[in-house]
GROMACS .gro file of N, CA and C in nm:
model
  273
    1MET      N    1  -1.492   9.791   4.190
    1MET     CA    2  -1.497   9.669   4.111
    1MET      C    3  -1.584   9.567   4.183
    2THR      N    4  -1.674   9.503   4.112
    2THR     CA    5  -1.760   9.401   4.172
    2THR      C    6  -1.701   9.263   4.146
    3GLU      N    7  -1.723   9.175   4.242
    3GLU     CA    8  -1.676   9.038   4.225
    3GLU      C    9  -1.770   8.964   4.132
    4SER      N   10  -1.713   8.877   4.048
    4SER     CA   11  -1.798   8.795   3.963
    4SER      C   12  -1.853   8.680   4.047
    5PRO      N   13  -1.975   8.637   4.017
    5PRO     CA   14  -2.033   8.527   4.095
    5PRO      C   15  -1.951   8.400   4.078
    6LYS      N   16  -1.948   8.319   4.184
    6LYS     CA   17  -1.876   8.194   4.180
    6LYS      C   18  -1.941   8.099   4.078
    7GLN      N   19  -1.857   8.030   4.002
    7GLN     CA   20  -1.909   7.937   3.901
    7GLN      C   21  -1.977   7.819   3.971
    8PRO      N   22  -2.103   7.791   3.935
    8PRO     CA   23  -2.172   7.678   3.998
    8PRO      C   24  -2.106   7.546   3.957
    9GLN      N   25  -2.117   7.447   4.044
    9GLN     CA   26  -2.057   7.316   4.019
    9GLN      C   27  -2.161   7.207   4.036
   10ALA      N   28  -2.143   7.099   3.962
   10ALA     CA   29  -2.235   6.986   3.973
   10ALA      C   30  -2.159   6.855   3.954
   11LEU      N   31  -2.205   6.753   4.024
   11LEU     CA   32  -2.156   6.617   4.005
   11LEU      C   33  -2.266   6.539   3.933
   12VAL      N   34  -2.230   6.474   3.823
   12VAL     CA   35  -2.326   6.394   3.747
   12VAL      C   36  -2.273   6.251   3.741
   13SER      N   37  -2.348   6.157   3.797
   13SER     CA   38  -2.309   6.016   3.787
   13SER      C   39  -2.370   5.959   3.659
   14GLY      N   40  -2.309   5.854   3.608
   14GLY     CA   41  -2.357   5.796   3.483
   14GLY      C   42  -2.328   5.886   3.365
   15ALA      N   43  -2.217   5.960   3.373
   15ALA     CA   44  -2.187   6.065   3.275
   15ALA      C   45  -2.131   6.012   3.143
   16SER      N   46  -2.102   5.885   3.133
   16SER     CA   47  -2.033   5.834   3.014
   16SER      C   48  -2.122   5.818   2.891
   17GLY      N   49  -2.253   5.830   2.907
   17GLY     CA   50  -2.339   5.815   2.790
   17GLY      C   51  -2.484   5.847   2.822
   18GLY      N   52  -2.566   5.848   2.719
   18GLY     CA   53  -2.710   5.866   2.735
   18GLY      C   54  -2.749   5.993   2.807
   19ILE      N   55  -2.841   5.980   2.900
   19ILE     CA   56  -2.894   6.095   2.973
   19ILE      C   57  -2.784   6.164   3.054
   20GLY      N   58  -2.695   6.086   3.116
   20GLY     CA   59  -2.588   6.145   3.196
   20GLY      C   60  -2.499   6.237   3.115
   21ALA      N   61  -2.458   6.192   2.996
   21ALA     CA   62  -2.373   6.275   2.909
   21ALA      C   63  -2.450   6.398   2.862
   22ALA      N   64  -2.579   6.381   2.832
   22ALA     CA   65  -2.661   6.495   2.789
   22ALA      C   66  -2.673   6.598   2.900
   23ILE      N   67  -2.690   6.552   3.023
   23ILE     CA   68  -2.697   6.644   3.138
   23ILE      C   69  -2.564   6.720   3.152
   24CYS      N   70  -2.452   6.649   3.137
   24CYS     CA   71  -2.321   6.714   3.144
   24CYS      C   72  -2.309   6.823   3.038
   25ARG      N   73  -2.347   6.792   2.915
   25ARG     CA   74  -2.341   6.891   2.807
   25ARG      C   75  -2.426   7.013   2.839
   26HIS      N   76  -2.547   6.989   2.885
   26HIS     CA   77  -2.637   7.099   2.918
   26HIS      C   78  -2.579   7.187   3.030
   27LEU      N   79  -2.527   7.124   3.135
   27LEU     CA   80  -2.473   7.200   3.247
   27LEU      C   81  -2.349   7.280   3.206
   28VAL      N   82  -2.260   7.220   3.127
   28VAL     CA   83  -2.142   7.293   3.080
   28VAL      C   84  -2.187   7.412   2.995
   29ASP      N   85  -2.283   7.390   2.906
   29ASP     CA   86  -2.336   7.500   2.823
   29ASP      C   87  -2.398   7.610   2.908
   30ALA      N   88  -2.453   7.572   3.024
   30ALA     CA   89  -2.517   7.669   3.114
   30ALA      C   90  -2.416   7.738   3.206
   31GLY      N   91  -2.287   7.704   3.193
   31GLY     CA   92  -2.185   7.771   3.271
   31GLY      C   93  -2.136   7.698   3.395
   32TYR      N   94  -2.181   7.575   3.415
   32TYR     CA   95  -2.137   7.497   3.530
   32TYR      C   96  -1.998   7.437   3.507
   33ARG      N   97  -1.928   7.416   3.617
   33ARG     CA   98  -1.811   7.330   3.618
   33ARG      C   99  -1.867   7.194   3.657
   34VAL      N  100  -1.848   7.092   3.572
   34VAL     CA  101  -1.912   6.963   3.592
   34VAL      C  102  -1.809   6.856   3.623
   35ILE      N  103  -1.836   6.780   3.728
   35ILE     CA  104  -1.758   6.661   3.760
   35ILE      C  105  -1.845   6.544   3.717
   36GLY      N  106  -1.801   6.471   3.616
   36GLY     CA  107  -1.877   6.359   3.563
   36GLY      C  108  -1.816   6.228   3.605
   37SER      N  109  -1.898   6.139   3.659
   37SER     CA  110  -1.847   6.009   3.702
   37SER      C  111  -1.918   5.896   3.629
   38ALA      N  112  -1.844   5.789   3.608
   38ALA     CA  113  -1.897   5.668   3.545
   38ALA      C  114  -1.791   5.558   3.556
   39ARG      N  115  -1.830   5.436   3.524
   39ARG     CA  116  -1.734   5.325   3.525
   39ARG      C  117  -1.650   5.320   3.397
   40ASP      N  118  -1.704   5.373   3.288
   40ASP     CA  119  -1.640   5.364   3.157
   40ASP      C  120  -1.542   5.481   3.135
   41SER      N  121  -1.416   5.458   3.170
   41SER     CA  122  -1.317   5.567   3.163
   41SER      C  123  -1.290   5.612   3.020
   42ALA      N  124  -1.297   5.521   2.922
   42ALA     CA  125  -1.273   5.560   2.782
   42ALA      C  126  -1.380   5.658   2.734
   43SER      N  127  -1.505   5.630   2.766
   43SER     CA  128  -1.614   5.721   2.727
   43SER      C  129  -1.603   5.854   2.801
   44LEU      N  130  -1.560   5.850   2.926
   44LEU     CA  131  -1.541   5.974   3.000
   44LEU      C  132  -1.431   6.060   2.937
   45ARG      N  133  -1.323   5.996   2.892
   45ARG     CA  134  -1.216   6.071   2.824
   45ARG      C  135  -1.267   6.135   2.697
   46ASP      N  136  -1.350   6.063   2.621
   46ASP     CA  137  -1.409   6.121   2.500
   46ASP      C  138  -1.495   6.242   2.534
   47LEU      N  139  -1.575   6.231   2.639
   47LEU     CA  140  -1.660   6.342   2.680
   47LEU      C  141  -1.575   6.460   2.727
   48GLN      N  142  -1.465   6.431   2.796
   48GLN     CA  143  -1.372   6.535   2.840
   48GLN      C  144  -1.319   6.614   2.719
   49ARG      N  145  -1.281   6.542   2.615
   49ARG     CA  146  -1.231   6.609   2.493
   49ARG      C  147  -1.339   6.697   2.430
   50GLN      N  148  -1.463   6.651   2.433
   50GLN     CA  149  -1.573   6.727   2.373
   50GLN      C  150  -1.607   6.852   2.454
   51LEU      N  151  -1.608   6.840   2.586
   51LEU     CA  152  -1.658   6.948   2.671
   51LEU      C  153  -1.551   7.045   2.720
   52GLY      N  154  -1.427   7.004   2.719
   52GLY     CA  155  -1.320   7.095   2.755
   52GLY      C  156  -1.296   7.110   2.904
   53GLU      N  157  -1.239   7.225   2.939
   53GLU     CA  158  -1.187   7.244   3.075
   53GLU      C  159  -1.294   7.258   3.183
   54ARG      N  160  -1.417   7.281   3.147
   54ARG     CA  161  -1.523   7.288   3.250
   54ARG      C  162  -1.571   7.151   3.294
   55PHE      N  163  -1.524   7.046   3.227
   55PHE     CA  164  -1.565   6.909   3.261
   55PHE      C  165  -1.446   6.833   3.318
   56HIS      N  166  -1.467   6.772   3.434
   56HIS     CA  167  -1.364   6.690   3.497
   56HIS      C  168  -1.419   6.548   3.514
   57ALA      N  169  -1.350   6.449   3.458
   57ALA     CA  170  -1.397   6.310   3.461
   57ALA      C  171  -1.338   6.235   3.578
   58ILE      N  172  -1.422   6.154   3.643
   58ILE     CA  173  -1.380   6.066   3.752
   58ILE      C  174  -1.437   5.927   3.725
   59THR      N  175  -1.348   5.828   3.713
   59THR     CA  176  -1.394   5.691   3.699
   59THR      C  177  -1.440   5.643   3.836
   60LEU      N  178  -1.567   5.604   3.843
   60LEU     CA  179  -1.627   5.568   3.972
   60LEU      C  180  -1.741   5.470   3.950
   61ASP      N  181  -1.744   5.367   4.032
   61ASP     CA  182  -1.855   5.272   4.035
   61ASP      C  183  -1.941   5.309   4.156
   62VAL      N  184  -2.062   5.359   4.133
   62VAL     CA  185  -2.146   5.406   4.243
   62VAL      C  186  -2.193   5.294   4.335
   63THR      N  187  -2.169   5.168   4.299
   63THR     CA  188  -2.203   5.059   4.389
   63THR      C  189  -2.090   5.031   4.488
   64ASP      N  190  -1.977   5.099   4.474
   64ASP     CA  191  -1.863   5.086   4.564
   64ASP      C  192  -1.873   5.195   4.670
   65ALA      N  193  -1.928   5.159   4.786
   65ALA     CA  194  -1.957   5.257   4.891
   65ALA      C  195  -1.832   5.330   4.940
   66VAL      N  196  -1.721   5.261   4.949
   66VAL     CA  197  -1.597   5.324   4.996
   66VAL      C  198  -1.550   5.429   4.896
   67ALA      N  199  -1.554   5.396   4.767
   67ALA     CA  200  -1.512   5.491   4.664
   67ALA      C  201  -1.605   5.612   4.659
   68VAL      N  202  -1.734   5.589   4.673
   68VAL     CA  203  -1.831   5.699   4.673
   68VAL      C  204  -1.806   5.790   4.793
   69ARG      N  205  -1.785   5.734   4.908
   69ARG     CA  206  -1.757   5.813   5.029
   69ARG      C  207  -1.631   5.896   5.011
   70ASP      N  208  -1.527   5.836   4.951
   70ASP     CA  209  -1.402   5.908   4.928
   70ASP      C  210  -1.424   6.029   4.836
   71ILE      N  211  -1.497   6.008   4.728
   71ILE     CA  212  -1.527   6.118   4.635
   71ILE      C  213  -1.611   6.224   4.705
   72ALA      N  214  -1.712   6.182   4.778
   72ALA     CA  215  -1.800   6.277   4.847
   72ALA      C  216  -1.722   6.364   4.945
   73ASN      N  217  -1.625   6.307   5.011
   73ASN     CA  218  -1.544   6.383   5.107
   73ASN      C  219  -1.453   6.484   5.038
   74ARG      N  220  -1.425   6.465   4.909
   74ARG     CA  221  -1.337   6.556   4.837
   74ARG      C  222  -1.412   6.662   4.756
   75LEU      N  223  -1.545   6.650   4.749
   75LEU     CA  224  -1.623   6.747   4.672
   75LEU      C  225  -1.634   6.880   4.744
   76PRO      N  226  -1.639   6.989   4.669
   76PRO     CA  227  -1.663   7.118   4.732
   76PRO      C  228  -1.801   7.117   4.801
   77SER      N  229  -1.814   7.188   4.909
   77SER     CA  230  -1.939   7.186   4.985
   77SER      C  231  -2.058   7.241   4.907
   78ASP      N  232  -2.031   7.324   4.807
   78ASP     CA  233  -2.141   7.383   4.730
   78ASP      C  234  -2.170   7.307   4.601
   79CYS      N  235  -2.113   7.189   4.586
   79CYS     CA  236  -2.132   7.111   4.464
   79CYS      C  237  -2.268   7.042   4.466
   80ARG      N  238  -2.346   7.064   4.361
   80ARG     CA  239  -2.476   6.998   4.349
   80ARG      C  240  -2.455   6.861   4.285
   81ASN      N  241  -2.539   6.764   4.321
   81ASN     CA  242  -2.524   6.634   4.256
   81ASN      C  243  -2.660   6.568   4.234
   82ASN      N  244  -2.658   6.474   4.141
   82ASN     CA  245  -2.778   6.393   4.119
   82ASN      C  246  -2.756   6.257   4.183
   83ARG      N  247  -2.862   6.185   4.204
   83ARG     CA  248  -2.849   6.052   4.262
   83ARG      C  249  -2.898   5.950   4.160
   84PRO      N  250  -2.815   5.850   4.131
   84PRO     CA  251  -2.855   5.749   4.034
   84PRO      C  252  -2.966   5.660   4.088
   85GLY      N  253  -3.046   5.608   4.000
   85GLY     CA  254  -3.150   5.514   4.039
   85GLY      C  255  -3.099   5.371   4.031
   86PHE      N  256  -3.151   5.288   4.114
   86PHE     CA  257  -3.114   5.147   4.112
   86PHE      C  258  -3.242   5.065   4.096
   87ARG      N  259  -3.232   4.960   4.017
   87ARG     CA  260  -3.343   4.867   4.002
   87ARG      C  261  -3.313   4.745   4.086
   88SER      N  262  -3.418   4.685   4.138
   88SER     CA  263  -3.399   4.567   4.224
   88SER      C  264  -3.341   4.450   4.147
   89ASP      N  265  -3.362   4.444   4.014
   89ASP     CA  266  -3.309   4.334   3.935
   89ASP      C  267  -3.166   4.363   3.885
   90ARG      N  268  -3.111   4.480   3.923
   90ARG     CA  269  -2.971   4.520   3.894
   90ARG      C  270  -2.941   4.531   3.746
   91LEU      N  271  -3.042   4.553   3.660
   91LEU     CA  272  -3.018   4.569   3.517
   91LEU      C  273  -2.985   4.711   3.483
   0.00000   0.00000   0.00000
């Protein structure tokens, strides 16, 4: 009997809408287990209902360094992630 390959994992910040939610959908469709983070917990819950058990929502503000460090320390070592962009005008 051969072992099945380990399911790939990804962390997507800004997952509550727009490009972030689209990336989550694409990754779940591609077989990833996705951890989606955003500040908007209601939108994350909606996305959780849409994507099912392969999607795990985490309410997180990426400008909170302590919270980001805490999440990073709990992620599996093989988890891939994207990095959000910041504008100098904070918009």
